[in-house]
Amino acid sequence: MSGLNNKVAIVTGASSGIGRAIALALASLGVRLCLVGRKLKTLEAVASGIKKIGSDAYIYKVNLEKDEDLRQLKKQIEKDFGGTDILIHSAGDFAMGRMTEASIKDLDRLYRVNVRAPYLLTQLLLPGLKRRRGQVVFINSSVGLRARAQVGQYSATKHALKAVADCLRDETNEDGIRVVSVYPGRTATPMQKTVLRMEGKAYNPKQFMQPEDVASVVISALMLPFSAEVTDINIRPLAKQG
Ligand SMILES: NC(=O)c1ccc[n+]([C@@H]2O[C@H](COP(=O)([O-])OP(=O)(O)OC[C@H]3O[C@@H](n4cnc5c(N)ncnc54)[C@H](OP(=O)(O)O)[C@@H]3O)[C@@H](O)[C@H]2O)c1
């Protein structure tokens, strides 16, 4: 039995990629899962994988762009589970374009999904997380530390997400809460497939990190004894792009 057995975790972006891999890894340790996303069918498929592993999973249809969905999510999770021990922010949206032509509409959408939603959801769940000595994980990006051409909108939101995480850690360590930001490089997920298409390159998932690699470092941070805290994780594909 793991130290995380019977804990309750909320995972946004649980329908796909890194969020899905983290949800499955947590389930294998006996964690009870709240799976959050917009597509019920894909969430149901993840939930059924979790039930096969022998853990518990509820699904929640939430559009992170809508405040009302987030407030409803908090209420429903309290009804279903009574509280949360682990909050994983994995959902994210992406756009690309040079600043001369990038769409402001895209920037607003990315801000809502990548920054505002994790901020508001954390705020809503914080009293409960404090009661349970919770842990919060922010899936950021390597470009959340170092921006590069053509990803100004995405990179700006990920820099802001770093600030949210650092601020939260500073404010809540005294309550026993741990906060970790993960900064992955290119990872083989549907989002990376889209990125490659936008860059006009072929997608070969074997060239990249696997979502399970990211899940594995997240799990080790969550399992650490409470005498210590991992604050930031940088993780990159071993094979470098030519
Ligand atoms: N893949 C990479 O190379 C890479 C590298 C660095 C960082 N990241 C970060 O890793 C995280 C996970 O991305 P991924 O690669 O696993 O991508 P993915 O497979 O495309 O998954 C993205 C997830 O975000 C959810 N999502 C997006 N917009 C949403 C919205 N408005 N409301 C609710 N859910 C929404 C999607 O759910 P539905 O579509 O079902 O609603 C989906 O589950 C993101 O924060 C991303 O920025 C990825």
Tab-separated table of C-alpha atoms and ligand atoms in Angstrom:
chain	number	residue	atom	x	y	z
A	1	MET	CA	0.000	0.000	0.000
A	2	SER	CA	1.432	3.451	-0.964
A	3	GLY	CA	1.511	6.607	1.144
A	4	LEU	CA	-1.015	8.037	-1.321
A	5	ASN	CA	-3.531	5.220	-0.877
A	6	ASN	CA	-7.134	6.542	-0.584
A	7	LYS	CA	-6.091	10.150	-1.143
A	8	VAL	CA	-8.369	12.165	-3.444
A	9	ALA	CA	-6.818	13.835	-6.512
A	10	ILE	CA	-8.341	16.237	-9.022
A	11	VAL	CA	-6.660	16.121	-12.418
A	12	THR	CA	-7.524	18.728	-15.049
A	13	GLY	CA	-6.712	17.674	-18.603
A	14	ALA	CA	-7.276	14.084	-17.475
A	15	SER	CA	-8.730	13.050	-20.832
A	16	SER	CA	-5.442	13.175	-22.702
A	17	GLY	CA	-1.645	13.192	-22.731
A	18	ILE	CA	0.197	14.129	-19.551
A	19	GLY	CA	-2.939	14.548	-17.392
A	20	ARG	CA	-4.204	11.123	-18.411
A	21	ALA	CA	-0.820	9.502	-17.652
A	22	ILE	CA	-0.700	11.174	-14.220
A	23	ALA	CA	-4.269	10.051	-13.439
A	24	LEU	CA	-3.440	6.441	-14.332
A	25	ALA	CA	-0.193	6.505	-12.349
A	26	LEU	CA	-1.999	7.886	-9.289
A	27	ALA	CA	-4.729	5.266	-9.628
A	28	SER	CA	-2.126	2.498	-9.555
A	29	LEU	CA	-1.122	3.825	-6.104
A	30	GLY	CA	-4.689	3.626	-4.790
A	31	VAL	CA	-5.544	7.313	-5.274
A	32	ARG	CA	-9.221	8.134	-5.929
A	33	LEU	CA	-9.561	10.311	-9.011
A	34	CYS	CA	-11.676	13.278	-10.095
A	35	LEU	CA	-11.140	13.470	-13.854
A	36	VAL	CA	-11.765	16.896	-15.369
A	37	GLY	CA	-12.173	17.784	-19.054
A	38	ARG	CA	-14.667	18.809	-21.721
A	39	LYS	CA	-15.137	15.480	-23.515
A	40	LEU	CA	-17.194	12.961	-21.599
A	41	LYS	CA	-16.376	10.039	-23.884
A	42	THR	CA	-12.607	10.334	-23.471
A	43	LEU	CA	-12.977	10.919	-19.728
A	44	GLU	CA	-15.134	7.793	-19.497
A	45	ALA	CA	-12.445	5.772	-21.265
A	46	VAL	CA	-9.833	6.942	-18.728
A	47	ALA	CA	-12.224	6.234	-15.844
A	48	SER	CA	-12.800	2.707	-17.068
A	49	GLY	CA	-9.000	2.149	-17.280
A	50	ILE	CA	-8.760	3.339	-13.678
A	51	LYS	CA	-11.522	1.037	-12.501
A	52	LYS	CA	-9.676	-1.872	-14.132
A	53	ILE	CA	-6.615	-0.962	-12.042
A	54	GLY	CA	-8.905	-1.237	-9.008
A	55	SER	CA	-9.270	2.416	-8.029
A	56	ASP	CA	-12.157	4.858	-8.045
A	57	ALA	CA	-12.788	7.577	-10.659
A	58	TYR	CA	-15.519	10.187	-11.135
A	59	ILE	CA	-15.728	12.337	-14.231
A	60	TYR	CA	-16.564	16.043	-14.415
A	61	LYS	CA	-17.417	17.878	-17.622
A	62	VAL	CA	-15.808	21.273	-17.222
A	63	ASN	CA	-14.847	23.993	-19.662
A	64	LEU	CA	-12.027	25.793	-17.888
A	65	GLU	CA	-12.870	28.991	-19.727
A	66	LYS	CA	-16.103	29.225	-17.695
A	67	ASP	CA	-15.982	30.387	-14.067
A	68	GLU	CA	-19.383	28.857	-13.401
A	69	ASP	CA	-18.097	25.400	-14.407
A	70	LEU	CA	-15.239	25.757	-11.909
A	71	ARG	CA	-17.542	26.822	-9.062
A	72	GLN	CA	-19.869	23.920	-9.872
A	73	LEU	CA	-16.889	21.529	-9.943
A	74	LYS	CA	-15.853	22.560	-6.445
A	75	LYS	CA	-19.383	21.991	-5.104
A	76	GLN	CA	-19.751	18.618	-6.812
A	77	ILE	CA	-16.369	17.311	-5.637
A	78	GLU	CA	-17.182	18.305	-2.087
A	79	LYS	CA	-20.428	16.313	-2.385
A	80	ASP	CA	-18.730	13.294	-3.965
A	81	PHE	CA	-15.501	13.159	-1.949
A	82	GLY	CA	-15.752	15.656	0.912
A	83	GLY	CA	-12.444	17.308	-0.049
A	84	THR	CA	-9.210	17.121	-2.041
A	85	ASP	CA	-5.674	16.051	-1.148
A	86	ILE	CA	-3.959	16.549	-4.478
A	87	LEU	CA	-4.690	19.089	-7.215
A	88	ILE	CA	-3.021	18.539	-10.590
A	89	HIS	CA	-3.320	21.323	-13.147
A	90	SER	CA	-2.447	19.632	-16.430
A	91	ALA	CA	-5.012	21.079	-18.857
A	92	GLY	CA	-3.508	23.558	-21.246
A	93	ASP	CA	-4.161	25.236	-24.564
A	94	PHE	CA	-1.673	26.248	-27.248
A	95	ALA	CA	-1.417	28.785	-30.055
A	96	MET	CA	1.391	29.925	-32.278
A	97	GLY	CA	2.301	32.997	-34.283
A	98	ARG	CA	4.760	35.859	-34.533
A	99	MET	CA	3.777	38.942	-32.574
A	100	THR	CA	3.165	40.887	-35.789
A	101	GLU	CA	0.223	38.646	-36.670
A	102	ALA	CA	-0.745	36.576	-33.591
A	103	SER	CA	-4.412	36.698	-32.667
A	104	ILE	CA	-5.416	38.591	-29.520
A	105	LYS	CA	-8.456	36.328	-29.291
A	106	ASP	CA	-6.089	33.330	-28.940
A	107	LEU	CA	-4.126	35.200	-26.274
A	108	ASP	CA	-7.316	35.778	-24.264
A	109	ARG	CA	-8.328	32.104	-24.562
A	110	LEU	CA	-4.889	30.888	-23.493
A	111	TYR	CA	-4.932	33.284	-20.562
A	112	ARG	CA	-8.281	31.880	-19.406
A	113	VAL	CA	-7.280	28.220	-19.734
A	114	ASN	CA	-3.580	28.364	-18.784
A	115	VAL	CA	-3.598	31.019	-16.051
A	116	ARG	CA	-7.005	32.188	-14.872
A	117	ALA	CA	-8.561	28.718	-14.509
A	118	PRO	CA	-5.704	27.206	-12.428
A	119	TYR	CA	-5.678	30.367	-10.303
A	120	LEU	CA	-9.433	30.350	-9.655
A	121	LEU	CA	-9.683	26.587	-9.140
A	122	THR	CA	-6.817	26.663	-6.639
A	123	GLN	CA	-8.439	29.583	-4.841
A	124	LEU	CA	-11.753	27.731	-4.620
A	125	LEU	CA	-10.146	24.537	-3.299
A	126	LEU	CA	-7.570	26.091	-0.988
A	127	PRO	CA	-9.533	25.929	2.274
A	128	GLY	CA	-10.017	22.176	1.747
A	129	LEU	CA	-6.407	21.641	0.696
A	130	LYS	CA	-5.253	23.392	3.873
A	131	ARG	CA	-7.378	21.096	6.017
A	132	ARG	CA	-5.804	18.031	4.400
A	133	ARG	CA	-2.184	19.189	4.060
A	134	GLY	CA	-2.611	19.139	0.303
A	135	GLN	CA	-0.272	19.111	-2.656
A	136	VAL	CA	-0.618	21.171	-5.839
A	137	VAL	CA	1.089	20.366	-9.146
A	138	PHE	CA	1.277	22.814	-12.045
A	139	ILE	CA	2.212	21.342	-15.413
A	140	ASN	CA	4.070	24.266	-16.938
A	141	SER	CA	6.454	24.097	-19.932
A	142	SER	CA	10.110	24.644	-20.802
A	143	VAL	CA	8.927	27.868	-22.489
A	144	GLY	CA	7.474	28.952	-19.145
A	145	LEU	CA	11.096	29.537	-18.153
A	146	ARG	CA	12.581	30.673	-21.452
A	147	ALA	CA	10.433	32.136	-24.201
A	148	ARG	CA	11.271	31.734	-27.860
A	149	ALA	CA	10.065	33.102	-31.198
A	150	GLN	CA	6.518	32.319	-32.338
A	151	VAL	CA	5.148	31.138	-29.005
A	152	GLY	CA	4.690	34.508	-27.327
A	153	GLN	CA	1.067	33.951	-26.289
A	154	TYR	CA	1.610	30.467	-24.876
A	155	SER	CA	4.931	31.348	-23.303
A	156	ALA	CA	3.526	34.469	-21.618
A	157	THR	CA	0.730	32.422	-20.026
A	158	LYS	CA	3.194	29.790	-18.831
A	159	HIS	CA	5.480	32.471	-17.313
A	160	ALA	CA	2.397	33.759	-15.501
A	161	LEU	CA	1.592	30.241	-14.324
A	162	LYS	CA	5.093	30.003	-12.824
A	163	ALA	CA	4.343	33.178	-10.866
A	164	VAL	CA	1.040	31.740	-9.637
A	165	ALA	CA	2.785	28.587	-8.396
A	166	ASP	CA	5.695	30.434	-6.751
A	167	CYS	CA	3.309	32.805	-5.013
A	168	LEU	CA	1.045	30.003	-3.840
A	169	ARG	CA	4.031	28.091	-2.403
A	170	ASP	CA	5.209	31.170	-0.549
A	171	GLU	CA	1.760	31.730	0.925
A	172	THR	CA	0.876	28.166	1.854
A	173	ASN	CA	4.026	26.290	2.889
A	174	GLU	CA	3.241	27.463	6.410
A	175	ASP	CA	-0.034	25.495	6.211
A	176	GLY	CA	1.865	22.351	5.235
A	177	ILE	CA	0.913	22.611	1.553
A	178	ARG	CA	3.482	21.620	-1.088
A	179	VAL	CA	3.540	23.197	-4.548
A	180	VAL	CA	5.536	21.917	-7.498
A	181	SER	CA	5.906	23.264	-11.034
A	182	VAL	CA	6.889	20.854	-13.780
A	183	TYR	CA	8.580	22.239	-16.906
A	184	PRO	CA	8.464	19.562	-19.602
A	185	GLY	CA	10.089	19.788	-23.012
A	186	ARG	CA	8.412	18.202	-26.013
A	187	THR	CA	6.230	15.282	-24.965
A	188	ALA	CA	4.416	12.829	-27.239
A	189	THR	CA	0.784	13.914	-26.837
A	190	PRO	CA	-1.994	15.235	-29.116
A	191	MET	CA	-0.870	18.790	-28.228
A	192	GLN	CA	2.648	18.100	-29.500
A	193	LYS	CA	1.189	16.625	-32.674
A	194	THR	CA	-0.638	19.934	-33.219
A	195	VAL	CA	2.520	21.936	-32.487
A	196	LEU	CA	4.473	19.931	-35.073
A	197	ARG	CA	1.691	20.393	-37.643
A	198	MET	CA	1.785	24.157	-37.046
A	199	GLU	CA	5.576	24.079	-37.466
A	200	GLY	CA	5.165	22.132	-40.717
A	201	LYS	CA	7.095	19.145	-39.354
A	202	ALA	CA	6.313	15.426	-39.242
A	203	TYR	CA	5.182	13.958	-35.921
A	204	ASN	CA	7.128	10.948	-34.704
A	205	PRO	CA	6.138	10.272	-31.078
A	206	LYS	CA	9.256	8.159	-30.511
A	207	GLN	CA	11.440	11.287	-30.825
A	208	PHE	CA	9.935	12.814	-27.709
A	209	MET	CA	9.426	12.171	-24.019
A	210	GLN	CA	6.457	10.029	-23.191
A	211	PRO	CA	3.626	11.342	-20.974
A	212	GLU	CA	4.438	8.480	-18.567
A	213	ASP	CA	7.950	9.946	-18.068
A	214	VAL	CA	6.395	13.176	-16.826
A	215	ALA	CA	3.916	11.252	-14.668
A	216	SER	CA	6.757	9.338	-13.102
A	217	VAL	CA	8.581	12.476	-11.844
A	218	VAL	CA	5.313	13.952	-10.590
A	219	ILE	CA	4.617	10.810	-8.578
A	220	SER	CA	8.073	10.841	-7.017
A	221	ALA	CA	7.584	14.474	-5.932
A	222	LEU	CA	4.166	13.672	-4.436
A	223	MET	CA	5.534	10.633	-2.570
A	224	LEU	CA	8.399	12.495	-0.906
A	225	PRO	CA	8.203	12.549	2.896
A	226	PHE	CA	6.750	15.808	4.238
A	227	SER	CA	10.105	16.854	5.686
A	228	ALA	CA	10.993	18.078	2.166
A	229	GLU	CA	9.455	19.631	-0.928
A	230	VAL	CA	10.329	19.550	-4.628
A	231	THR	CA	9.609	23.009	-6.035
A	232	ASP	CA	10.571	22.785	-9.724
A	233	ILE	CA	11.132	19.925	-12.123
A	234	ASN	CA	12.831	20.376	-15.491
A	235	ILE	CA	12.446	17.377	-17.745
A	236	ARG	CA	13.561	17.056	-21.376
A	237	PRO	CA	13.616	14.418	-24.115
A	238	LEU	CA	17.002	12.710	-24.104
A	239	ALA	CA	17.203	12.643	-27.907
A	240	LYS	CA	17.860	16.129	-29.249
A	241	GLN	CA	16.158	17.451	-32.389
A	242	GLY	CA	18.382	17.684	-35.477
B	1	LIG	N1	3.062	17.941	-25.015
B	1	LIG	C1	4.097	18.737	-24.830
B	1	LIG	O1	5.088	18.694	-25.568
B	1	LIG	C2	4.102	19.694	-23.669
B	1	LIG	C3	5.316	20.323	-23.357
B	1	LIG	C4	5.344	21.205	-22.287
B	1	LIG	C5	4.203	21.445	-21.545
B	1	LIG	N2	3.033	20.824	-21.883
B	1	LIG	C6	1.854	21.119	-21.047
B	1	LIG	O2	1.358	19.893	-20.551
B	1	LIG	C7	-0.021	20.033	-20.233
B	1	LIG	C8	-0.778	18.865	-20.817
B	1	LIG	O3	-0.698	18.928	-22.219
B	1	LIG	P1	-0.662	17.620	-23.132
B	1	LIG	O4	0.567	17.684	-23.928
B	1	LIG	O5	-0.969	16.438	-22.315
B	1	LIG	O6	-1.859	17.984	-24.141
B	1	LIG	P2	-3.152	17.207	-24.610
B	1	LIG	O7	-2.903	15.752	-24.707
B	1	LIG	O8	-3.622	17.940	-25.821
B	1	LIG	O9	-4.165	17.466	-23.405
B	1	LIG	C9	-4.654	18.751	-23.140
B	1	LIG	C10	-5.735	18.614	-22.086
B	1	LIG	O10	-6.212	19.910	-21.735
B	1	LIG	C11	-7.624	19.879	-21.697
B	1	LIG	N3	-8.186	21.183	-22.022
B	1	LIG	C12	-7.770	22.067	-22.960
B	1	LIG	N4	-8.573	23.151	-22.981
B	1	LIG	C13	-9.526	22.941	-22.025
B	1	LIG	C14	-10.656	23.679	-21.577
B	1	LIG	N5	-10.994	24.865	-22.113
B	1	LIG	N6	-11.411	23.158	-20.604
B	1	LIG	C15	-11.122	21.954	-20.054
B	1	LIG	N7	-10.063	21.210	-20.427
B	1	LIG	C16	-9.282	21.693	-21.412
B	1	LIG	C17	-8.020	18.836	-22.751
B	1	LIG	O11	-9.275	18.308	-22.411
B	1	LIG	P3	-10.536	18.194	-23.423
B	1	LIG	O12	-10.057	18.534	-24.781
B	1	LIG	O13	-11.031	16.802	-23.240
B	1	LIG	O14	-11.493	19.169	-22.851
B	1	LIG	C18	-6.929	17.803	-22.575
B	1	LIG	O15	-7.267	16.868	-21.589
B	1	LIG	C19	-0.453	21.384	-20.793
B	1	LIG	O16	-0.540	22.328	-19.754
B	1	LIG	C20	0.681	21.745	-21.760
B	1	LIG	O17	0.807	23.137	-21.893
B	1	LIG	C21	2.952	19.950	-22.914
